[in-house]
Amino acid sequence: MLLFQHMFTANMASNLKLPQLQIAWLPRKSPCVREHISIVVLLAFLVLLLLQFVSKLVSRICRNRPEVRDQSVEKYMAGVKFNISYRITMVCSALLLGTHLIMLLIMLNGGETLCDSKVRALSSEVMQVVLWASTLFTICNIPSNKYAKFPWILRAWWFCSFSLYIICTALDAYSRVTNHSQFKVGDYADFICLLPSTLLLGISIRGKTGLVYTLSNDTTEPLLDGKTDRHLEYKMESSYGKATLLQLVTFSWLNPLFAVGIKKPIDQNEIPDVDTKDSAEFLSHKFDERLKHVKQKDGSVNPSIYKAIFLFIRKKAAINALFAVINAASSYVGPYLIDDFVNFLNEKNKQSLKSGYLLALAFLGAKMVETIAQRQWIFGARQLGLRLRAALISQIYRKGLRLSCQSRQSHTSGEIINYMSVDIQRITDFIWYLNIIWMLPVQISLAIYILHTNLGSGSLAALAATFIVMSCNIPITRFQKRYQSKIMTAKDDRMKATSEVLRNMKTLKLQAWDSKYLNKLESLRKIECDWLWRSLRLSATSAFIFWGAPTFISVVTFAACMLMGIQLTAGRVLSALATFRMLQDPIFSLPDLLSNIAQGKVSADRIASYLQKDEIQQDSVEYVSKDKTDFGVEIDSGKFSWNPEPSSPTLDGIQLKVKKGMKVAICGTVGSGKSSLLSCMLGEMQKLAGTVKISGTKAYVPQSPWILTGNIRDNILFGNQYDSHKYEKTVKACALLKDFELFPCGDLTEIGERGINMSGGQKQRIQIARAVYQDADIYLLDDPFSAVDAHTGTQLFEECLMGMLKDKTVLYVTHQVEFLPAADLILMMQNGKIAQAGRFDELLQQNIGFEVIVGAHNEALDSILTVENSSKTSQELVPDASTDTTSDAELIHSRHDSEHDLSLDITKREGKLIQEEEREKGSIGKEVYWYYLTAVKGGALVPIIILAQSSFQVLQIASNYWMAWTSPTTSDAEPVVDMKLILLVYTLLAVGSAFCVLLRAMLVATTGLRTAQKLFTNMLHSILRAPMAFFDSTPTGRILNRASTDQSVLDLELAGKLGWCAFSIIQIIGTIAVMSQAAWQVFVIFIPVTAICIWYQQYYIPTARELARLSQIQRAPILHHFAESLSGAATIHAFDQEDRFTNANLSLIDNHSRPWFHNVSAMEWLSFRLNILSNFVFAFSLIVLVSLPEGIINPSIAGLAVTYGINLNVLQASIIWNICNAENKMISVERIIQYSDLTSEAPFVVEEYRPPNNWPEVGTICFNNLQIRYAEHLPSVLKNITCTFPGRKKIGVVGRTGSGKSTLIQAIFRIVEPREGSIIIDNVDICKIGLHDLRSRLSIIPQDPTLFEGTVRGNLDILFQYSDKEVWEALDKCQLGDLVRAKEKKLDSPVVENGENWSVGQRQLFCLGRTLLKKSSILVLDEATASVDSATDGVIQKIISQEFKDRTVVTIAHRIHTVIDSDLVLVLSDGRIAEYDSPKRLLEKEDSFFSKLIKEYSMRSQNLNSSQQST
């Protein structure tokens, strides 16, 4: 307080009363300011030291025994290795102790001091000696105490001692210079003490002792925990973790990585690991602890995420804040000293050059401190962002696995992916801006203080103007926050729709809905763009306000000084202008800060809301020890619901006891609650009442196959150890051996995303094998036989379910009645209740509903037997069936290959379908930059933007030059022109520059958004027009990553980053021009330093570019793994694999963190070096100005040069930094362009070949010498197919896996294009017409039923072409009318993502309803009734027969009765036609493939008949 009071008084005197006198800042005998400060601080630490000693003594006495050491460590202790950190502390402490001892001796011998009180001076020095002696003693005892970190009190003392030396050195130096006195021994001692105290400050911040203990077995272990000697730290492979203090300050720990990167493109495995404290596992655990702490403290079920984040980041954030404040404080030393520098130049003949050089040294010292502090806080902020991101992603992932059904429906996978990519990124960015909050008050306070020092009361006007400018933020921030919320909502909607489109791309293409959904995505993007434009327009307006703010503040301040009569000398004006330029930084950063606060708040709220959503009940299932019960599953008075607040429960009155080893079959009509019954046993449903008890481990096979990306073996093992005997037995029982023979790499063949290159039957059998290999106690199988053919179904049932699982408890849902008699218990589900329960014969006798399902099956069987018996050889074929069932049937069974055969394609890729993501290497091509810059109006707006910025720079320099030139150099000199004119011209120039900024900001916002929109549109059209082969081999995560993260960069960041590259160059050209006016000699050093800067940039760019690319690439696997885990959450729970999947997620986070962390570190490595070089350029220019004789330069112009030169380090570094940052961001453009020029399908419409409106009328399909291959280097999949499907007939297609059935169907829809030959439909060559004309005239019901998020009506009538009456008729025909009428919203009843609020069977009926509405002449049934019961299947077959009796129907089916009624049957084998005739004629041939298939099915049904007859 004495210091500030003295300075304030001196300045007031100088400004108001004695304008012509040079007042010394401090008198020769000061009132012991430094001694007062020192004594207070030193006394406080002595008291703390005493208290610490007393507390340890008391605790030891209370324990009443000596402190116990860990004998296990000491027993094997052989020695200690001291690293450089520990040695530096010893040397520095000894040096400081020695220096203060010498000073104490000098004082005792009568040495002179600045303080007029010798007692105070001696007291201060004695306390210094005591404290440094205590410090040295503590350091010497650290090895014996085995501390891993220095004690907190020691680190605090080092920090405070550094601050003391800085203050004392500054006070002494300033006093000597202003009083023109000689430096004494004490002054040199302060300088000497400053260096070791700086080193100790650095070590105190890092905190680690670095001691490494050598154990007797020659191993060394550094200590991890400073509080106890029991925990040992593992040696880390991280370069950062092993770095010394000097390496941490200079970032030279990155040098080995740069050495690799300059030679060749860096690969992922060449990047060092992150430090242990930056690893996802450590951070996830730490965040969990903080959440638990908050939960315990608040006593709430849902702890505040904000409190947990605060506790998580506070320590690291405090260190960053300290560096940020030091940076802010040191940056104002330059403006403070400018007035003194101009006065020195004015009075150079009266002062020695030493004073000038000391001023130059003070400038340089301040810039060096600023550089180090700035680089450390920015790096620390990035590191903290990484830590928070890793912790939050792991929380989001684990929450995703635990979400209840209702919560999952309210948060689609697209939304959650947005949380992981965009929202997490925004929170990470906010952490960087967080430090500006601490810097802002420091910067403004120092600016006002400097202005008060130079302008006195004029500073009050500056303060008022600053607050006026900042108050403008209130409405801007309010609007910006609202816009950001709207942007994120719009982005969620777009990403949700994009995810849905990508997931169901095949359905969209087959149904010709791709153009409809393209328009939907474009309309959602338009909504997002509208909000983006509003946000960017507001940002441009705020840029105008805040770029004009320094001008406004300076005009107000100078006008106030004129009114108050305060003399504006050149020195004062230049100091004020420099201060305004420094004040510009916090004012500039304020809109960004507030915008990021708004964005970060919105994102944090969204994530907090998600993390507090309801989870599945952890206590819904009670696990009972196997030796305490005879029952495997026990449900008592169970009442369950998918909705936590249901009007009617999904399951009610469930009473079930299943003994261990029982086989329980569950049957019922579509939507009766069969799958829900299994889900309640898994704990996936909300339990409203009753108890569920499970005894033993469980395995689960869901109805829709869930296959992980990876090879087949990994899918089967599912985290278990490989046991060859057990594995071979499992795959044999699951009928996979033949499939492995077909695959190019056997069971090591890689499976595409969602099993895209596997048939439906193969996917089902792989997940059955996964369950069997688990060797669980209880098996829950949800319709496991629906996707496999008759023979394979029998083999699975006999060898797997009744074979390997014969001693296991098995509950299986099935629609195949032939598998019911073998069950020990059959549950007949009806309306969410167990309507009947008993053995097969018991249920048949009850006549309550079970006989309806059995009767429907019998009708289907009769239709087969009728055809079989009508053939001449049918009776002779039956005995042969038992002799060679396996080999023959396996050859001809019609397992359905739902996707095209990619086996040969995989062979060429060494077993991989999903290849590593394409990654550009080397520098980003100039064509990428050119493409971006010229995307809008051919780049015509770019020169206007550059001209606007150049005009701004010229006008700013002109206004500052005008003020420097016209202001008097001294208080007694007259101004060149009238002060009012000076202020008027300055105001006009400044206002003109502000409007240039407004023009530039608006143009950048407009151009950037329009360019982003054009690139998005190109990418969207390219992706949606890509062939299915692209989607088969490209994980959706890669596309979503580009559509979310990369697109966000283009929308909000890239235009600004590229703009700043140009703006920085323009600014530095202006700065150098001003500096050269005063001292052209600066070019002597500026040119070589610039060359060095360019060399550094060229050295940096190759490594940084590849790190940025790898960082982008490694983000996609996180999203992909998360999407896969979400879809298989029930399976993961059932197999108790949450920990394994969570650990896999943590590993993927680390894989992304490694390149990201090293990329941001590399940026600091470069910035540090450029800043240091710029500091020396500035220092050289100061030395030149000091050294030049008086009169050669105008002191005012020299002061202006210094004013601009203060920012030279920032500007020079910002050019390279902005160029590098822009190049990193341009990778997003590069990645989007990659997907903007994909190989396209044929045109939607070919005007020259438009088919007639009533085409196809008859539906005749002719195949002429058809040959199809999937790539030029691959052999044909279909070979010389020549046949005709007659119009208005039913054709069945059968054949073994890989025979080409699915390829033939895809060829009809031109999903794959013919290599040779043609397909003629009603005399029209389909290869000549447009794809939309073709696909919109055909209908297909796919095996995997697809529903889109929306309503019932929207899913039936996608294009809104039909009336409500027609829609209701279609619903009635497909057996869904009554169900939909029972719902409150009728046709507007909701359908959630993937249709998960409808059963699989109901979804398949919806697909049938679409077809009934469309009424095409050609219908393709692709295993259309696999997931419905026999009774419903029978009804559907009758409906199809009636509705499509005069249409061409092509059927692929596993239920033989759906093919047996066909007019013709096509049998394919190895891509060729094996047989093609009517079923009756094929059955007449004893050796026909079709005969053997019918024989197998009829034999399998004999068991059922015998069971019925026995009843």
Short mmCIF file of N, CA and C in Angstrom, two decimals, residues 227-288:
data_model
loop_
_atom_site.label_atom_id
_atom_site.label_comp_id
_atom_site.label_asym_id
_atom_site.label_seq_id
_atom_site.Cartn_x
_atom_site.Cartn_y
_atom_site.Cartn_z
N LYS A 227 3.33 -38.46 0.02
CA LYS A 227 2.85 -38.55 1.39
C LYS A 227 3.20 -39.88 2.03
N THR A 228 3.40 -40.89 1.23
CA THR A 228 3.71 -42.20 1.79
C THR A 228 4.77 -42.88 0.95
N ASP A 229 5.51 -43.75 1.55
CA ASP A 229 6.58 -44.42 0.82
C ASP A 229 6.16 -45.81 0.37
N ARG A 230 4.86 -46.08 0.38
CA ARG A 230 4.42 -47.42 0.01
C ARG A 230 4.12 -47.56 -1.48
N HIS A 231 3.80 -46.43 -2.12
CA HIS A 231 3.37 -46.52 -3.52
C HIS A 231 4.55 -46.21 -4.43
N LEU A 232 4.81 -47.10 -5.34
CA LEU A 232 5.91 -46.90 -6.27
C LEU A 232 5.37 -46.55 -7.66
N GLU A 233 6.09 -45.68 -8.33
CA GLU A 233 5.67 -45.20 -9.63
C GLU A 233 6.37 -45.98 -10.73
N TYR A 234 5.59 -46.36 -11.75
CA TYR A 234 6.20 -47.06 -12.88
C TYR A 234 6.85 -46.05 -13.80
N LYS A 235 7.90 -46.47 -14.44
CA LYS A 235 8.56 -45.59 -15.40
C LYS A 235 7.65 -45.42 -16.61
N MET A 236 7.48 -44.18 -17.04
CA MET A 236 6.57 -43.89 -18.13
C MET A 236 7.33 -43.79 -19.44
N GLU A 237 6.67 -44.23 -20.52
CA GLU A 237 7.27 -44.13 -21.84
C GLU A 237 7.07 -42.74 -22.43
N SER A 238 6.25 -41.94 -21.77
CA SER A 238 5.95 -40.61 -22.28
C SER A 238 7.19 -39.72 -22.24
N SER A 239 7.46 -39.06 -23.35
CA SER A 239 8.59 -38.11 -23.40
C SER A 239 8.32 -36.94 -22.47
N TYR A 240 7.07 -36.53 -22.42
CA TYR A 240 6.71 -35.40 -21.56
C TYR A 240 6.90 -35.76 -20.09
N GLY A 241 6.51 -36.98 -19.72
CA GLY A 241 6.62 -37.40 -18.33
C GLY A 241 8.04 -37.47 -17.83
N LYS A 242 9.00 -37.71 -18.74
CA LYS A 242 10.40 -37.84 -18.35
C LYS A 242 11.20 -36.56 -18.56
N ALA A 243 10.53 -35.48 -19.00
CA ALA A 243 11.24 -34.26 -19.36
C ALA A 243 11.80 -33.54 -18.13
N THR A 244 12.96 -32.89 -18.32
CA THR A 244 13.55 -32.07 -17.27
C THR A 244 12.89 -30.69 -17.28
N LEU A 245 13.21 -29.87 -16.28
CA LEU A 245 12.62 -28.54 -16.19
C LEU A 245 12.92 -27.71 -17.43
N LEU A 246 14.17 -27.71 -17.86
CA LEU A 246 14.55 -26.93 -19.04
C LEU A 246 13.80 -27.41 -20.27
N GLN A 247 13.63 -28.72 -20.39
CA GLN A 247 12.89 -29.28 -21.53
C GLN A 247 11.42 -28.89 -21.47
N LEU A 248 10.89 -28.82 -20.25
CA LEU A 248 9.48 -28.43 -20.12
C LEU A 248 9.28 -26.97 -20.50
N VAL A 249 10.24 -26.12 -20.12
CA VAL A 249 10.13 -24.69 -20.45
C VAL A 249 10.28 -24.46 -21.95
N THR A 250 11.23 -25.15 -22.56
CA THR A 250 11.53 -24.93 -23.99
C THR A 250 10.81 -25.89 -24.91
N PHE A 251 10.10 -26.88 -24.35
CA PHE A 251 9.39 -27.92 -25.12
C PHE A 251 10.35 -28.77 -25.97
N SER A 252 11.60 -28.81 -25.55
CA SER A 252 12.59 -29.58 -26.33
C SER A 252 12.41 -31.09 -26.15
N TRP A 253 11.51 -31.51 -25.25
CA TRP A 253 11.22 -32.95 -25.14
C TRP A 253 10.55 -33.48 -26.41
N LEU A 254 10.12 -32.56 -27.28
CA LEU A 254 9.52 -32.97 -28.55
C LEU A 254 10.55 -33.17 -29.66
N ASN A 255 11.81 -32.81 -29.40
CA ASN A 255 12.82 -32.87 -30.45
C ASN A 255 12.94 -34.24 -31.12
N PRO A 256 12.94 -35.35 -30.34
CA PRO A 256 13.03 -36.67 -31.00
C PRO A 256 11.88 -36.93 -31.97
N LEU A 257 10.69 -36.45 -31.65
CA LEU A 257 9.54 -36.64 -32.54
C LEU A 257 9.71 -35.84 -33.82
N PHE A 258 10.21 -34.61 -33.70
CA PHE A 258 10.46 -33.79 -34.89
C PHE A 258 11.55 -34.41 -35.77
N ALA A 259 12.53 -35.04 -35.12
CA ALA A 259 13.61 -35.68 -35.88
C ALA A 259 13.07 -36.80 -36.76
N VAL A 260 12.04 -37.49 -36.26
CA VAL A 260 11.41 -38.55 -37.06
C VAL A 260 10.52 -37.93 -38.13
N GLY A 261 9.74 -36.92 -37.74
CA GLY A 261 8.76 -36.33 -38.64
C GLY A 261 9.34 -35.63 -39.84
N ILE A 262 10.56 -35.10 -39.71
CA ILE A 262 11.17 -34.40 -40.84
C ILE A 262 11.66 -35.37 -41.90
N LYS A 263 11.90 -36.63 -41.49
CA LYS A 263 12.42 -37.63 -42.43
C LYS A 263 11.32 -38.35 -43.19
N LYS A 264 10.18 -38.60 -42.51
CA LYS A 264 9.10 -39.35 -43.15
C LYS A 264 7.79 -39.04 -42.43
N PRO A 265 6.65 -39.30 -43.08
CA PRO A 265 5.37 -39.10 -42.39
C PRO A 265 5.27 -39.98 -41.14
N ILE A 266 4.87 -39.36 -40.04
CA ILE A 266 4.79 -40.08 -38.77
C ILE A 266 3.59 -41.02 -38.78
N ASP A 267 3.78 -42.20 -38.22
CA ASP A 267 2.69 -43.16 -38.04
C ASP A 267 2.25 -43.14 -36.57
N GLN A 268 1.09 -43.69 -36.33
CA GLN A 268 0.51 -43.69 -34.99
C GLN A 268 1.44 -44.34 -33.96
N ASN A 269 2.08 -45.44 -34.35
CA ASN A 269 2.91 -46.17 -33.38
C ASN A 269 4.24 -45.47 -33.11
N GLU A 270 4.54 -44.39 -33.82
CA GLU A 270 5.78 -43.65 -33.58
C GLU A 270 5.56 -42.46 -32.63
N ILE A 271 4.33 -42.24 -32.26
CA ILE A 271 4.03 -41.13 -31.33
C ILE A 271 4.14 -41.65 -29.90
N PRO A 272 4.89 -40.97 -29.04
CA PRO A 272 5.03 -41.43 -27.64
C PRO A 272 3.68 -41.48 -26.94
N ASP A 273 3.61 -42.29 -25.89
CA ASP A 273 2.39 -42.36 -25.09
C ASP A 273 2.18 -41.06 -24.33
N VAL A 274 0.95 -40.84 -23.92
CA VAL A 274 0.68 -39.70 -23.05
C VAL A 274 1.16 -40.04 -21.63
N ASP A 275 1.38 -39.02 -20.85
CA ASP A 275 1.78 -39.22 -19.46
C ASP A 275 0.67 -39.95 -18.70
N THR A 276 1.05 -40.63 -17.63
CA THR A 276 0.06 -41.37 -16.83
C THR A 276 -1.09 -40.47 -16.41
N LYS A 277 -0.78 -39.24 -16.00
CA LYS A 277 -1.82 -38.33 -15.53
C LYS A 277 -2.71 -37.82 -16.66
N ASP A 278 -2.30 -38.06 -17.90
CA ASP A 278 -3.11 -37.67 -19.05
C ASP A 278 -3.81 -38.87 -19.68
N SER A 279 -3.61 -40.05 -19.12
CA SER A 279 -4.22 -41.25 -19.68
C SER A 279 -5.70 -41.31 -19.32
N ALA A 280 -6.49 -41.87 -20.20
CA ALA A 280 -7.94 -41.92 -20.01
C ALA A 280 -8.33 -42.71 -18.77
N GLU A 281 -7.60 -43.79 -18.50
CA GLU A 281 -7.93 -44.63 -17.34
C GLU A 281 -7.76 -43.85 -16.04
N PHE A 282 -6.64 -43.16 -15.91
CA PHE A 282 -6.37 -42.36 -14.71
C PHE A 282 -7.40 -41.24 -14.57
N LEU A 283 -7.69 -40.56 -15.68
CA LEU A 283 -8.60 -39.42 -15.64
C LEU A 283 -10.04 -39.86 -15.36
N SER A 284 -10.44 -40.98 -15.95
CA SER A 284 -11.79 -41.50 -15.72
C SER A 284 -11.98 -41.85 -14.24
N HIS A 285 -10.97 -42.51 -13.67
CA HIS A 285 -11.02 -42.87 -12.25
C HIS A 285 -11.06 -41.62 -11.38
N LYS A 286 -10.27 -40.63 -11.74
CA LYS A 286 -10.21 -39.39 -10.96
C LYS A 286 -11.55 -38.65 -11.01
N PHE A 287 -12.17 -38.62 -12.20
CA PHE A 287 -13.46 -37.94 -12.33
C PHE A 287 -14.54 -38.68 -11.55
N ASP A 288 -14.48 -40.01 -11.55
CA ASP A 288 -15.42 -40.80 -10.75
C ASP A 288 -15.31 -40.45 -9.27
#
